[in-house]
mmCIF file of C-alpha atoms in Angstrom:
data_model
loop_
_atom_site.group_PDB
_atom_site.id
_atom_site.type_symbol
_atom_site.label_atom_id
_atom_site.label_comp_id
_atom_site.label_asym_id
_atom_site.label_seq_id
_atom_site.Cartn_x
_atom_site.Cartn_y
_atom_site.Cartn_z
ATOM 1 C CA UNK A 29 70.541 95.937 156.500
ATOM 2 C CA UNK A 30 74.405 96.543 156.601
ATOM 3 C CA UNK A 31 75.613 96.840 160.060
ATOM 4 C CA UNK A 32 78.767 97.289 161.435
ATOM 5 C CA UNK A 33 80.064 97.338 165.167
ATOM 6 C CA UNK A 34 83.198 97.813 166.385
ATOM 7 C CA UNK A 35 84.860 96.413 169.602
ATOM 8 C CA UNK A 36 88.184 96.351 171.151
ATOM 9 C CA UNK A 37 88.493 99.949 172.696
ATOM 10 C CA UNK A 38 89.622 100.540 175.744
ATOM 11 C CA UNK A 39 92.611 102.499 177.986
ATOM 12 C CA UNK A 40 95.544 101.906 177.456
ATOM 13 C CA UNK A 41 99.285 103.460 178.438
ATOM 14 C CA UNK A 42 101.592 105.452 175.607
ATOM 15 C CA UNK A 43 103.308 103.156 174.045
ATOM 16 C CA UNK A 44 101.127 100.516 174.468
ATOM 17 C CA UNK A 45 98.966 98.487 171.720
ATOM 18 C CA UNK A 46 95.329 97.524 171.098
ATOM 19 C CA UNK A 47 93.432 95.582 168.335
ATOM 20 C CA UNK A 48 89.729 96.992 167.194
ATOM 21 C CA UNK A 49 87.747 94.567 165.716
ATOM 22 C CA UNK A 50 84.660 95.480 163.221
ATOM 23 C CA UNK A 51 82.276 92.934 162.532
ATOM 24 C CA UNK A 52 80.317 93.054 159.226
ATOM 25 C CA UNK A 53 77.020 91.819 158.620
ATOM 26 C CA UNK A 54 74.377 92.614 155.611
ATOM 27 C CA UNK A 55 76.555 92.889 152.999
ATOM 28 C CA UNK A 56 79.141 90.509 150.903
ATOM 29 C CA UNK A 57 81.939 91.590 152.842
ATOM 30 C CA UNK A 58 84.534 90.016 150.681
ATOM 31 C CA UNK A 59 83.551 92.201 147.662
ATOM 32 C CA UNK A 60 84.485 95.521 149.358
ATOM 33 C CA UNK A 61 86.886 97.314 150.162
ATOM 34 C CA UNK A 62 86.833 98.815 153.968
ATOM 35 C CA UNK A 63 87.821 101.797 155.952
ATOM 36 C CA UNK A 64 88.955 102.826 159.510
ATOM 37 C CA UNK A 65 88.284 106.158 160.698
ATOM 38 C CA UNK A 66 88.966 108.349 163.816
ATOM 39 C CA UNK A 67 87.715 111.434 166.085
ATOM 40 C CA UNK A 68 89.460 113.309 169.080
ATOM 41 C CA UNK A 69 86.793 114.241 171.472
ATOM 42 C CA UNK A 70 85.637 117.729 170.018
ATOM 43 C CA UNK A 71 87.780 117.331 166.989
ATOM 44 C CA UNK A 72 87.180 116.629 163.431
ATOM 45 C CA UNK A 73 86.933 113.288 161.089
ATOM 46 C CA UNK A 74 90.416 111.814 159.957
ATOM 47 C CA UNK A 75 90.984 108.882 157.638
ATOM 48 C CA UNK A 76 93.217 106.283 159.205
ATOM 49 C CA UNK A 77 93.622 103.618 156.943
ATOM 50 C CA UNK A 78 91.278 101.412 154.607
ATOM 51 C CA UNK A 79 92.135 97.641 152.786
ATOM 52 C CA UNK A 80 91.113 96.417 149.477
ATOM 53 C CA UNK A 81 88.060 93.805 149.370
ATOM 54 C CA UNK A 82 90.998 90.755 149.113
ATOM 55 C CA UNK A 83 93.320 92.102 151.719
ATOM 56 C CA UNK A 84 96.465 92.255 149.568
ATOM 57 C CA UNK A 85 96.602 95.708 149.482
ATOM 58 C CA UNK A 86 96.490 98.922 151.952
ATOM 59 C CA UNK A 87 96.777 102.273 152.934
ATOM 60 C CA UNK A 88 97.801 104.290 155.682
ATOM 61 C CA UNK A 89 97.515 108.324 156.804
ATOM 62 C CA UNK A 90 100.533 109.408 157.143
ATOM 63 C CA UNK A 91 100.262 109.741 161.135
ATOM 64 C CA UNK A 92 99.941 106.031 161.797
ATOM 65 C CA UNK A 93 101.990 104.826 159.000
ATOM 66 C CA UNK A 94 104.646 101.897 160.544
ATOM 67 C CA UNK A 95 102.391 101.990 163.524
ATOM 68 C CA UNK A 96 99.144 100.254 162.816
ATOM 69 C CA UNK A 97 98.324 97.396 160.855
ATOM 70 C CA UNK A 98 94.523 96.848 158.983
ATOM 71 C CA UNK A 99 93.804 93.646 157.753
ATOM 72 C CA UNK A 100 91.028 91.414 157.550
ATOM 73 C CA UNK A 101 89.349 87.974 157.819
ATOM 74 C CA UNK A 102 86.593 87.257 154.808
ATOM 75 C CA UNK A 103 85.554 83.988 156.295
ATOM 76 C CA UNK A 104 84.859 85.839 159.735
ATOM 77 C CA UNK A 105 83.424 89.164 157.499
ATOM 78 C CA UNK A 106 85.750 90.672 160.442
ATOM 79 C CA UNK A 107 88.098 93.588 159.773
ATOM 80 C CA UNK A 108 90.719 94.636 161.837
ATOM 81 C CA UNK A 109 93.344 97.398 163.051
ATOM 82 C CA UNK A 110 96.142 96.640 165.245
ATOM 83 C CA UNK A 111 97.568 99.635 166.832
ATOM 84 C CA UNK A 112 100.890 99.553 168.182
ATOM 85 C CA UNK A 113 103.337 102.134 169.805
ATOM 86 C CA UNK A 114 99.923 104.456 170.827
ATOM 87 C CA UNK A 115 100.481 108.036 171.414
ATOM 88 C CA UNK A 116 97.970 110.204 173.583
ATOM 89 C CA UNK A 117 97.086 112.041 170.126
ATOM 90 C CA UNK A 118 95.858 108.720 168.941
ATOM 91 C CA UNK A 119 93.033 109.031 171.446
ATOM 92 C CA UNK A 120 89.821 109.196 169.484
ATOM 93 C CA UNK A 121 86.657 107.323 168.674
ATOM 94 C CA UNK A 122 87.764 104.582 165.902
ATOM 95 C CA UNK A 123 85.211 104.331 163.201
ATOM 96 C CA UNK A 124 84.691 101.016 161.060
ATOM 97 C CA UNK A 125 83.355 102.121 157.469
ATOM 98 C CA UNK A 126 82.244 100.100 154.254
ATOM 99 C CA UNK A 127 84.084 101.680 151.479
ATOM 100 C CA UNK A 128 82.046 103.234 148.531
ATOM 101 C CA UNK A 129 84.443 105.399 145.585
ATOM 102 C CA UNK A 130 87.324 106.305 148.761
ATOM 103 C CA UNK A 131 84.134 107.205 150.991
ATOM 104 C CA UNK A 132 82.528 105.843 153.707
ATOM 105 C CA UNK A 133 79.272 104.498 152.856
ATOM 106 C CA UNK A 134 78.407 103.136 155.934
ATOM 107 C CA UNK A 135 79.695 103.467 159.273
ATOM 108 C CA UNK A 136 79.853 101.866 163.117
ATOM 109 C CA UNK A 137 78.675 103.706 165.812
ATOM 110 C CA UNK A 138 82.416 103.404 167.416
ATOM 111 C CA UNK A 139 84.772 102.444 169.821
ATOM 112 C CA UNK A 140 86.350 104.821 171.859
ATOM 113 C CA UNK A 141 90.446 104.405 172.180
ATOM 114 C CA UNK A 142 91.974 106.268 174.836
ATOM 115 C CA UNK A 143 96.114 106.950 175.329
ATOM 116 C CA UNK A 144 96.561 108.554 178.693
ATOM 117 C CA UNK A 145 99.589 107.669 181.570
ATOM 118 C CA UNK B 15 99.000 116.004 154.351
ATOM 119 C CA UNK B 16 97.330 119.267 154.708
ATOM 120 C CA UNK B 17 93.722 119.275 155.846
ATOM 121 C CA UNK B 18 91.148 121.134 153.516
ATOM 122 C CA UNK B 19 89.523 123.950 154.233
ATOM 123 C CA UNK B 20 86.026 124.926 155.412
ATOM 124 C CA UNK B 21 84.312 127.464 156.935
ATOM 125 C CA UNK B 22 83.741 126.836 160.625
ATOM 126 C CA UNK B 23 80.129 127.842 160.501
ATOM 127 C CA UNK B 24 77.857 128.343 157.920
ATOM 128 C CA UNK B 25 73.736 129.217 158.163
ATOM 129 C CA UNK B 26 70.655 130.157 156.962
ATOM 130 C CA UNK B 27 66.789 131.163 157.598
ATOM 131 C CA UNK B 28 64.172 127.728 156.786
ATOM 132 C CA UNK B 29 63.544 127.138 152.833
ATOM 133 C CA UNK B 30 66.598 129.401 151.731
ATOM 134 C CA UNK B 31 70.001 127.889 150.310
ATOM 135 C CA UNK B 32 73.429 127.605 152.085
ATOM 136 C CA UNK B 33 76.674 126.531 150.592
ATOM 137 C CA UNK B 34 79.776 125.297 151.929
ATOM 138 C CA UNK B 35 82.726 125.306 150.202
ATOM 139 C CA UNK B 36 85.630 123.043 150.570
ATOM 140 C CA UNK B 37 89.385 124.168 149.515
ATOM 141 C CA UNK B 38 92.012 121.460 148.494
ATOM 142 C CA UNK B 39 94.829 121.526 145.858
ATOM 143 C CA UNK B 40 95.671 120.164 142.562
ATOM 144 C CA UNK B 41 96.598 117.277 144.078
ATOM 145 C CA UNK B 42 93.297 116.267 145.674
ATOM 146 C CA UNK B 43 90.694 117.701 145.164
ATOM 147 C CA UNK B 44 91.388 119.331 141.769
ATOM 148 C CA UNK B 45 93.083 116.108 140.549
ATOM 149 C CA UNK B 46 90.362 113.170 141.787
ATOM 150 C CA UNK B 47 86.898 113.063 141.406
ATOM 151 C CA UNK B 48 86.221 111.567 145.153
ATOM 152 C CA UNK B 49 85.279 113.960 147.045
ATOM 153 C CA UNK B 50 82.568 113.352 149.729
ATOM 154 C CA UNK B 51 80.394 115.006 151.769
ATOM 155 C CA UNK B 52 79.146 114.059 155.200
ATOM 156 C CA UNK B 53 76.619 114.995 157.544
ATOM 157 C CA UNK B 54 77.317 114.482 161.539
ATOM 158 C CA UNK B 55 75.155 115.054 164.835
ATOM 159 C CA UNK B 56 76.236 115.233 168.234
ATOM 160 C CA UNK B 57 77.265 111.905 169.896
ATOM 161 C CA UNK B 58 76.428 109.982 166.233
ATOM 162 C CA UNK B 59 77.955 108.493 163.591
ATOM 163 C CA UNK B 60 79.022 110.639 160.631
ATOM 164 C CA UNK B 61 76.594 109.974 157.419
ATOM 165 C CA UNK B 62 77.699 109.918 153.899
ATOM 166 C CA UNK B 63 75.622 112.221 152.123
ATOM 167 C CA UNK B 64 77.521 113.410 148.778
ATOM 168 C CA UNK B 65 80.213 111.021 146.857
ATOM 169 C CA UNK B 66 82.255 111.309 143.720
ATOM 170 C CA UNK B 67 81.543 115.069 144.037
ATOM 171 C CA UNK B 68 77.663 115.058 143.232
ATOM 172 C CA UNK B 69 76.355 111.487 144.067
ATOM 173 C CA UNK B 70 74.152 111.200 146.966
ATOM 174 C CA UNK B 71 73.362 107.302 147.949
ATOM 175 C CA UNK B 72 70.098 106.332 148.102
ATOM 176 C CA UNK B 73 67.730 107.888 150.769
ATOM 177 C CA UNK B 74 69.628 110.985 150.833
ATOM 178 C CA UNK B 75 67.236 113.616 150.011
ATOM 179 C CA UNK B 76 67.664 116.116 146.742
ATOM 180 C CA UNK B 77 68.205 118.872 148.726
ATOM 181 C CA UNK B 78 71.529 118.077 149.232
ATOM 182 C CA UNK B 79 73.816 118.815 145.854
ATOM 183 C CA UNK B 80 77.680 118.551 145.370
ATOM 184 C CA UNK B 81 79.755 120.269 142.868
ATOM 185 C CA UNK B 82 83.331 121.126 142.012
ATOM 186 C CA UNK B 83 85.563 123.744 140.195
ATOM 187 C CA UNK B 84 89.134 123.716 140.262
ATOM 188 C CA UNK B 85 90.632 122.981 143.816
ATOM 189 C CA UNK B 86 86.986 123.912 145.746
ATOM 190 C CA UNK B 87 84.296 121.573 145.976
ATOM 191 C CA UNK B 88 80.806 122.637 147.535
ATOM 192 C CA UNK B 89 77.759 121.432 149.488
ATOM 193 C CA UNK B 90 74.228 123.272 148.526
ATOM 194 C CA UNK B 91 71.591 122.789 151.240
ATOM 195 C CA UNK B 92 68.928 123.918 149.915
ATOM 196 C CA UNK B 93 65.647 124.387 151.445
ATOM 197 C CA UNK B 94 67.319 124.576 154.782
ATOM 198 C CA UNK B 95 65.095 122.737 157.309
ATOM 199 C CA UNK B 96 64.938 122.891 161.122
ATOM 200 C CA UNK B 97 66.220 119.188 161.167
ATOM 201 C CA UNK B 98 69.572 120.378 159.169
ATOM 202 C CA UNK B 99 70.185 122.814 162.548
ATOM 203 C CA UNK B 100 73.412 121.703 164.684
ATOM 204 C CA UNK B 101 75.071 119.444 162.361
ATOM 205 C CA UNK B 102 78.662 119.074 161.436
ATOM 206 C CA UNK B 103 79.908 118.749 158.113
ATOM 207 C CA UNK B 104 82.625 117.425 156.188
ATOM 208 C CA UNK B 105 84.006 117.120 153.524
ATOM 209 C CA UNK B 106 86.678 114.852 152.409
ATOM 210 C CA UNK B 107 88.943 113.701 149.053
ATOM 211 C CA UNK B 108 91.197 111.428 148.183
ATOM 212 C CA UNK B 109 94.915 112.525 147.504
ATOM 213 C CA UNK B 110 97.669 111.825 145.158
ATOM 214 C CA UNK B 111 99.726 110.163 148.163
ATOM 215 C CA UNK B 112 97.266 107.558 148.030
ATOM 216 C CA UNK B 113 95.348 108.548 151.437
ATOM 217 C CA UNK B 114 91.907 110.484 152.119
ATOM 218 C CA UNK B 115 92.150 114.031 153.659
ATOM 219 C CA UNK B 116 88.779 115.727 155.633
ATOM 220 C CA UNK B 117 88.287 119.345 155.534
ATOM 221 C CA UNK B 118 87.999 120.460 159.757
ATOM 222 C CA UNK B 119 84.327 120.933 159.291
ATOM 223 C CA UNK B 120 81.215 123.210 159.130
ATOM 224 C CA UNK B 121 78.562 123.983 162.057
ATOM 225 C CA UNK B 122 75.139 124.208 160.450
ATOM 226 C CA UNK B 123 72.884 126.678 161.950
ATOM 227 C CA UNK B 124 69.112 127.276 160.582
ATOM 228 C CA UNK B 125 68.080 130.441 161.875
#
């Protein structure tokens, strides 16, 4: 059974950082590629960033680009996102996802991240 | 990035047939054919129920069908049951710019 919780959430000040962890089990996690994802309270699904299955390779939304970092550790089947220079918009429940054709196949049940002076 | 677009609601009496369209450009969702589909409750995790425009993963009942035609992609629910009531759904595709865009999602309501 794939499983995948995330950890790492908390409060935090603008401008401050955090680093969500997502530990992987039930799958080879070296062999795919992985996704983070994100949701304002209320508000819709957004795509943050996702990392290919060898972590030589990533992308970014647009919003967080030069802000946070996603990388990974095969031997740990542990993904990562460090978040840096937080806004209060980045305030959201942050979604770990096992990638499947640029969707999420699987998902955490969350980790809530919240910006707020 | 623009967002894509949905209808904020969408319903339907038990057994009929709803669809939900989903509104991107050329350079999305009429240039890639990853576009997804997922189903959401209150206070849960979203589920992937439609990839690569008209795959649905294993355990995901028939019911659920994904097409596309130029920029617009659709989700058919059909033989809406009361278990499909209060749901949220998106859909999402990946872009030219090398990212993944969600449309703002669609309240399902079974009459």
């Amino acid at each position: 059974e794939v499983q995948l919780v995330e950890s790492g959430g908390g409060s935090v000040q603008p401008g401050g950082s955090l680093r969500l962890s997502c530990a992987a089990s039930g799958f080879s996690f070296r062999d795919y590629w992985m996704h983070w994802f994100r949701q304002a309270p209320g508000k819709g699904l957004v795509w943050v960033s996702r990392i290919k299955f060898d972590g030589t390779y990533a992308e970014y939304a647009d919003s967080v680009k030069g802000r946070f970092t996603i990388s990974r550790d095969n031997a740990k089947n542990t993904l990562f996102l460090q978040m840096n220079s937080l806004r209060v918009e980045d305030t959201a429940v942050y979604y770990c996802a096992k990638d499947t054709y640029s969707s999420g196949e699987y998902w955490g049940q969350g980790t809530l991240v919240t910006v707020s002076s | 990035q623009s967002a894509l677009t949905q209808p904020p609601s969408a319903s339907g009496s038990p057994g009929q047939s709803v669809t939900i369209s989903c509104t991107g450009t050329s350079s999305d969702v009429g240039r890639f054919n990853y576009v997804s589909w997922y189903q959401q409750f209150p206070g849960k995790a979203p589920k992937l129920i439609i990839h690569e425009v008209n795959k649905r993963p294993s355990g995901v009942p028939d019911r659920f069908s994904g097409s596309k035609s130029g920029n617009t992609a659709s989700l058919t629910v059909s033989g809406l049951q009361a278990e499909d009531d209060g749901g949220d759904y998106y859909c999402s595709s990946y872009t030219a710019t090398n990212q993944v865009i969600f449309g703002g999602g669609t309240r399902l309501t079974v009459l």
